[in-house]
Amino acid sequence: DVILSHGDSILSWIIRIVTQSYWNHSSMYIGDEKFIEADGNGVIIKNISKLSNRDIRIYRYKKATKNVLDKIINEAKSYNGKKYDIFAILELFWLFIVGKRGDPRRIGSKNRFICSEIISQPYYKFGYPVIEKYDYDEVTPSDFDISKNFRRLEI
């Protein structure tokens, strides 16, 4: 499942302004009371209790089978320990500002990740896009909220 959350850091505020969304961070539930996320410290697997003080929303891909979802989770887990990609954030902000989001290009580094990328890349790899008009490296947390491919789970 994809977990969207709302934070109050300066970077969170900038993400909200640029994306025009309340949701400024995404992570993925990977089972066994654990989730994976990319933040300033890199890609890290954490205990779900770390989300207890955050405002969250949960989404699930509508058409993916359990077998595919297991592959997606395993792919996301393979990013554990990778570094955060602040330059990808800056590039994505620039694309929003100049209205060029969705143009074919590769954003950021192949070995560094932003929060939404560690989730969207595995989905795209197995043929399950978040939003068809954007590549995985252009997906933001707000895209999960508006995607027709995901459904919101009530918690």
PDB file of C-alpha atoms in Angstrom:
ATOM      1  CA  ASP A   1       0.000   0.000   0.000  1.00  0.00           C
ATOM      2  CA  VAL A   2       1.073   3.569  -0.650  1.00  0.00           C
ATOM      3  CA  ILE A   3       1.053   5.855   2.372  1.00  0.00           C
ATOM      4  CA  LEU A   4       0.730   9.589   1.787  1.00  0.00           C
ATOM      5  CA  SER A   5       1.590  11.881   4.651  1.00  0.00           C
ATOM      6  CA  HIS A   6       1.625  15.544   5.529  1.00  0.00           C
ATOM      7  CA  GLY A   7       4.722  17.076   7.081  1.00  0.00           C
ATOM      8  CA  ASP A   8       5.591  20.517   8.387  1.00  0.00           C
ATOM      9  CA  SER A   9       9.272  20.905   7.469  1.00  0.00           C
ATOM     10  CA  ILE A  10      10.420  23.648   5.111  1.00  0.00           C
ATOM     11  CA  LEU A  11      10.929  21.103   2.307  1.00  0.00           C
ATOM     12  CA  SER A  12       7.427  19.719   2.972  1.00  0.00           C
ATOM     13  CA  TRP A  13       5.998  23.227   2.721  1.00  0.00           C
ATOM     14  CA  ILE A  14       7.808  23.836  -0.595  1.00  0.00           C
ATOM     15  CA  ILE A  15       6.519  20.520  -1.988  1.00  0.00           C
ATOM     16  CA  ARG A  16       2.949  21.482  -0.996  1.00  0.00           C
ATOM     17  CA  ILE A  17       3.273  24.888  -2.669  1.00  0.00           C
ATOM     18  CA  VAL A  18       4.746  23.509  -5.899  1.00  0.00           C
ATOM     19  CA  THR A  19       2.402  20.508  -6.234  1.00  0.00           C
ATOM     20  CA  GLN A  20      -0.656  22.340  -4.861  1.00  0.00           C
ATOM     21  CA  SER A  21      -1.407  19.357  -2.623  1.00  0.00           C
ATOM     22  CA  TYR A  22      -1.818  18.754   1.092  1.00  0.00           C
ATOM     23  CA  TRP A  23       0.200  15.529   0.699  1.00  0.00           C
ATOM     24  CA  ASN A  24       3.943  16.107   0.512  1.00  0.00           C
ATOM     25  CA  HIS A  25       5.484  12.745   1.323  1.00  0.00           C
ATOM     26  CA  SER A  26       4.926   9.159   0.252  1.00  0.00           C
ATOM     27  CA  SER A  27       6.086   5.829   1.580  1.00  0.00           C
ATOM     28  CA  MET A  28       5.142   2.182   1.071  1.00  0.00           C
ATOM     29  CA  TYR A  29       3.902  -0.398   3.544  1.00  0.00           C
ATOM     30  CA  ILE A  30       6.026  -3.522   2.998  1.00  0.00           C
ATOM     31  CA  GLY A  31       4.525  -5.882   5.590  1.00  0.00           C
ATOM     32  CA  ASP A  32       5.511  -7.051   9.074  1.00  0.00           C
ATOM     33  CA  GLU A  33       4.669  -3.625  10.568  1.00  0.00           C
ATOM     34  CA  LYS A  34       7.328  -1.965   8.356  1.00  0.00           C
ATOM     35  CA  PHE A  35       7.342   0.725   5.692  1.00  0.00           C
ATOM     36  CA  ILE A  36      10.012   2.094   3.365  1.00  0.00           C
ATOM     37  CA  GLU A  37      10.599   5.750   2.626  1.00  0.00           C
ATOM     38  CA  ALA A  38      13.165   8.106   1.152  1.00  0.00           C
ATOM     39  CA  ASP A  39      13.944  11.212   3.138  1.00  0.00           C
ATOM     40  CA  GLY A  40      16.989  13.408   3.683  1.00  0.00           C
ATOM     41  CA  ASN A  41      18.725  10.456   5.347  1.00  0.00           C
ATOM     42  CA  GLY A  42      18.253   8.220   2.290  1.00  0.00           C
ATOM     43  CA  VAL A  43      16.039   5.205   1.667  1.00  0.00           C
ATOM     44  CA  ILE A  44      15.234   3.523   4.971  1.00  0.00           C
ATOM     45  CA  ILE A  45      12.932   0.766   6.234  1.00  0.00           C
ATOM     46  CA  LYS A  46      11.194   1.835   9.443  1.00  0.00           C
ATOM     47  CA  ASN A  47       8.653   0.526  11.915  1.00  0.00           C
ATOM     48  CA  ILE A  48       5.081   1.580  11.161  1.00  0.00           C
ATOM     49  CA  SER A  49       4.844   3.177  14.625  1.00  0.00           C
ATOM     50  CA  LYS A  50       6.935   6.071  13.231  1.00  0.00           C
ATOM     51  CA  LEU A  51       3.810   7.148  11.324  1.00  0.00           C
ATOM     52  CA  SER A  52       1.612   7.390  14.427  1.00  0.00           C
ATOM     53  CA  ASN A  53       1.957  11.182  14.748  1.00  0.00           C
ATOM     54  CA  ARG A  54       1.489  11.936  11.027  1.00  0.00           C
ATOM     55  CA  ASP A  55      -1.677  12.762   9.130  1.00  0.00           C
ATOM     56  CA  ILE A  56      -1.822   9.923   6.580  1.00  0.00           C
ATOM     57  CA  ARG A  57      -3.902   8.568   3.710  1.00  0.00           C
ATOM     58  CA  ILE A  58      -3.518   5.033   2.281  1.00  0.00           C
ATOM     59  CA  TYR A  59      -3.928   3.907  -1.330  1.00  0.00           C
ATOM     60  CA  ARG A  60      -3.875   0.538  -3.100  1.00  0.00           C
ATOM     61  CA  TYR A  61      -3.457  -0.163  -6.804  1.00  0.00           C
ATOM     62  CA  LYS A  62      -6.830  -1.236  -8.186  1.00  0.00           C
ATOM     63  CA  LYS A  63      -5.836  -3.929 -10.684  1.00  0.00           C
ATOM     64  CA  ALA A  64      -2.560  -5.415  -9.416  1.00  0.00           C
ATOM     65  CA  THR A  65      -2.572  -9.036  -8.258  1.00  0.00           C
ATOM     66  CA  LYS A  66      -0.992 -10.164  -4.992  1.00  0.00           C
ATOM     67  CA  ASN A  67       1.837 -11.771  -6.974  1.00  0.00           C
ATOM     68  CA  VAL A  68       2.622  -8.467  -8.726  1.00  0.00           C
ATOM     69  CA  LEU A  69       2.291  -6.494  -5.505  1.00  0.00           C
ATOM     70  CA  ASP A  70       4.821  -8.828  -3.858  1.00  0.00           C
ATOM     71  CA  LYS A  71       7.237  -8.132  -6.750  1.00  0.00           C
ATOM     72  CA  ILE A  72       6.658  -4.390  -6.388  1.00  0.00           C
ATOM     73  CA  ILE A  73       7.352  -4.538  -2.644  1.00  0.00           C
ATOM     74  CA  ASN A  74      10.523  -6.595  -3.167  1.00  0.00           C
ATOM     75  CA  GLU A  75      11.736  -4.112  -5.782  1.00  0.00           C
ATOM     76  CA  ALA A  76      11.080  -1.182  -3.422  1.00  0.00           C
ATOM     77  CA  LYS A  77      12.924  -2.996  -0.615  1.00  0.00           C
ATOM     78  CA  SER A  78      15.944  -3.366  -2.918  1.00  0.00           C
ATOM     79  CA  TYR A  79      16.414   0.438  -2.714  1.00  0.00           C
ATOM     80  CA  ASN A  80      17.019   0.264   1.048  1.00  0.00           C
ATOM     81  CA  GLY A  81      20.238   2.076   1.888  1.00  0.00           C
ATOM     82  CA  LYS A  82      20.310   4.197  -1.293  1.00  0.00           C
ATOM     83  CA  LYS A  83      20.901   7.930  -1.013  1.00  0.00           C
ATOM     84  CA  TYR A  84      18.333  10.740  -1.261  1.00  0.00           C
ATOM     85  CA  ASP A  85      18.261  12.754  -4.509  1.00  0.00           C
ATOM     86  CA  ILE A  86      17.839  16.421  -3.619  1.00  0.00           C
ATOM     87  CA  PHE A  87      18.774  17.407  -7.180  1.00  0.00           C
ATOM     88  CA  ALA A  88      15.802  15.433  -8.535  1.00  0.00           C
ATOM     89  CA  ILE A  89      13.538  17.481  -6.249  1.00  0.00           C
ATOM     90  CA  LEU A  90      15.028  20.694  -7.639  1.00  0.00           C
ATOM     91  CA  GLU A  91      14.643  19.473 -11.237  1.00  0.00           C
ATOM     92  CA  LEU A  92      11.043  18.436 -10.640  1.00  0.00           C
ATOM     93  CA  PHE A  93      10.253  21.819  -9.054  1.00  0.00           C
ATOM     94  CA  TRP A  94      11.726  23.545 -12.096  1.00  0.00           C
ATOM     95  CA  LEU A  95       9.572  21.425 -14.444  1.00  0.00           C
ATOM     96  CA  PHE A  96       6.460  22.408 -12.462  1.00  0.00           C
ATOM     97  CA  ILE A  97       7.378  26.084 -12.589  1.00  0.00           C
ATOM     98  CA  VAL A  98       8.124  26.194 -16.338  1.00  0.00           C
ATOM     99  CA  GLY A  99       5.226  23.885 -17.240  1.00  0.00           C
ATOM    100  CA  LYS A 100       7.419  21.178 -18.790  1.00  0.00           C
ATOM    101  CA  ARG A 101       6.412  18.267 -16.577  1.00  0.00           C
ATOM    102  CA  GLY A 102       5.644  15.248 -18.762  1.00  0.00           C
ATOM    103  CA  ASP A 103       8.208  16.021 -21.461  1.00  0.00           C
ATOM    104  CA  PRO A 104      10.418  12.973 -22.126  1.00  0.00           C
ATOM    105  CA  ARG A 105      13.562  13.230 -20.018  1.00  0.00           C
ATOM    106  CA  ARG A 106      15.301  11.469 -17.165  1.00  0.00           C
ATOM    107  CA  ILE A 107      15.208  13.352 -13.890  1.00  0.00           C
ATOM    108  CA  GLY A 108      17.785  12.903 -11.165  1.00  0.00           C
ATOM    109  CA  SER A 109      20.225  10.060 -10.660  1.00  0.00           C
ATOM    110  CA  LYS A 110      19.815   6.338 -11.287  1.00  0.00           C
ATOM    111  CA  ASN A 111      21.195   5.513  -7.823  1.00  0.00           C
ATOM    112  CA  ARG A 112      19.555   8.216  -5.714  1.00  0.00           C
ATOM    113  CA  PHE A 113      15.847   8.517  -4.984  1.00  0.00           C
ATOM    114  CA  ILE A 114      13.066  10.817  -3.823  1.00  0.00           C
ATOM    115  CA  CYS A 115      10.137   9.521  -1.778  1.00  0.00           C
ATOM    116  CA  SER A 116       7.625   9.045  -4.583  1.00  0.00           C
ATOM    117  CA  GLU A 117      10.226   7.516  -6.907  1.00  0.00           C
ATOM    118  CA  ILE A 118      10.948   4.485  -4.696  1.00  0.00           C
ATOM    119  CA  ILE A 119       7.248   3.691  -4.953  1.00  0.00           C
ATOM    120  CA  SER A 120       6.447   4.660  -8.531  1.00  0.00           C
ATOM    121  CA  GLN A 121       9.506   3.053 -10.138  1.00  0.00           C
ATOM    122  CA  PRO A 122       8.561  -0.516  -9.063  1.00  0.00           C
ATOM    123  CA  TYR A 123       4.960   0.014 -10.183  1.00  0.00           C
ATOM    124  CA  TYR A 124       6.078   1.232 -13.617  1.00  0.00           C
ATOM    125  CA  LYS A 125       8.669  -1.565 -13.892  1.00  0.00           C
ATOM    126  CA  PHE A 126       5.918  -4.184 -13.643  1.00  0.00           C
ATOM    127  CA  GLY A 127       3.505  -2.353 -15.963  1.00  0.00           C
ATOM    128  CA  TYR A 128       1.371  -0.508 -13.411  1.00  0.00           C
ATOM    129  CA  PRO A 129       1.775   3.251 -13.931  1.00  0.00           C
ATOM    130  CA  VAL A 130       0.713   5.794 -11.372  1.00  0.00           C
ATOM    131  CA  ILE A 131      -0.285   8.364 -14.018  1.00  0.00           C
ATOM    132  CA  GLU A 132       0.144   7.455 -17.675  1.00  0.00           C
ATOM    133  CA  LYS A 133       1.385  10.842 -18.877  1.00  0.00           C
ATOM    134  CA  TYR A 134       4.334  10.957 -16.443  1.00  0.00           C
ATOM    135  CA  ASP A 135       7.352   8.728 -16.162  1.00  0.00           C
ATOM    136  CA  TYR A 136       8.136   7.212 -12.743  1.00  0.00           C
ATOM    137  CA  ASP A 137      10.748   9.853 -11.937  1.00  0.00           C
ATOM    138  CA  GLU A 138       8.204  12.668 -12.341  1.00  0.00           C
ATOM    139  CA  VAL A 139       5.607  11.249  -9.938  1.00  0.00           C
ATOM    140  CA  THR A 140       4.937  13.293  -6.803  1.00  0.00           C
ATOM    141  CA  PRO A 141       3.027  12.275  -3.670  1.00  0.00           C
ATOM    142  CA  SER A 142       0.020  14.236  -4.905  1.00  0.00           C
ATOM    143  CA  ASP A 143      -0.158  12.043  -8.037  1.00  0.00           C
ATOM    144  CA  PHE A 144      -1.112   8.988  -5.975  1.00  0.00           C
ATOM    145  CA  ASP A 145      -3.993  11.023  -4.549  1.00  0.00           C
ATOM    146  CA  ILE A 146      -5.390  11.881  -8.003  1.00  0.00           C
ATOM    147  CA  SER A 147      -4.448   8.688  -9.874  1.00  0.00           C
ATOM    148  CA  LYS A 148      -7.342   6.736 -11.390  1.00  0.00           C
ATOM    149  CA  ASN A 149      -5.275   3.557 -10.896  1.00  0.00           C
ATOM    150  CA  PHE A 150      -5.291   3.725  -7.088  1.00  0.00           C
ATOM    151  CA  ARG A 151      -8.171   3.546  -4.649  1.00  0.00           C
ATOM    152  CA  ARG A 152      -8.203   5.084  -1.212  1.00  0.00           C
ATOM    153  CA  LEU A 153      -8.452   2.712   1.743  1.00  0.00           C
ATOM    154  CA  GLU A 154     -10.399   3.809   4.782  1.00  0.00           C
ATOM    155  CA  ILE A 155      -8.464   3.564   8.044  1.00  0.00           C
TER     156      ILE A 155
END
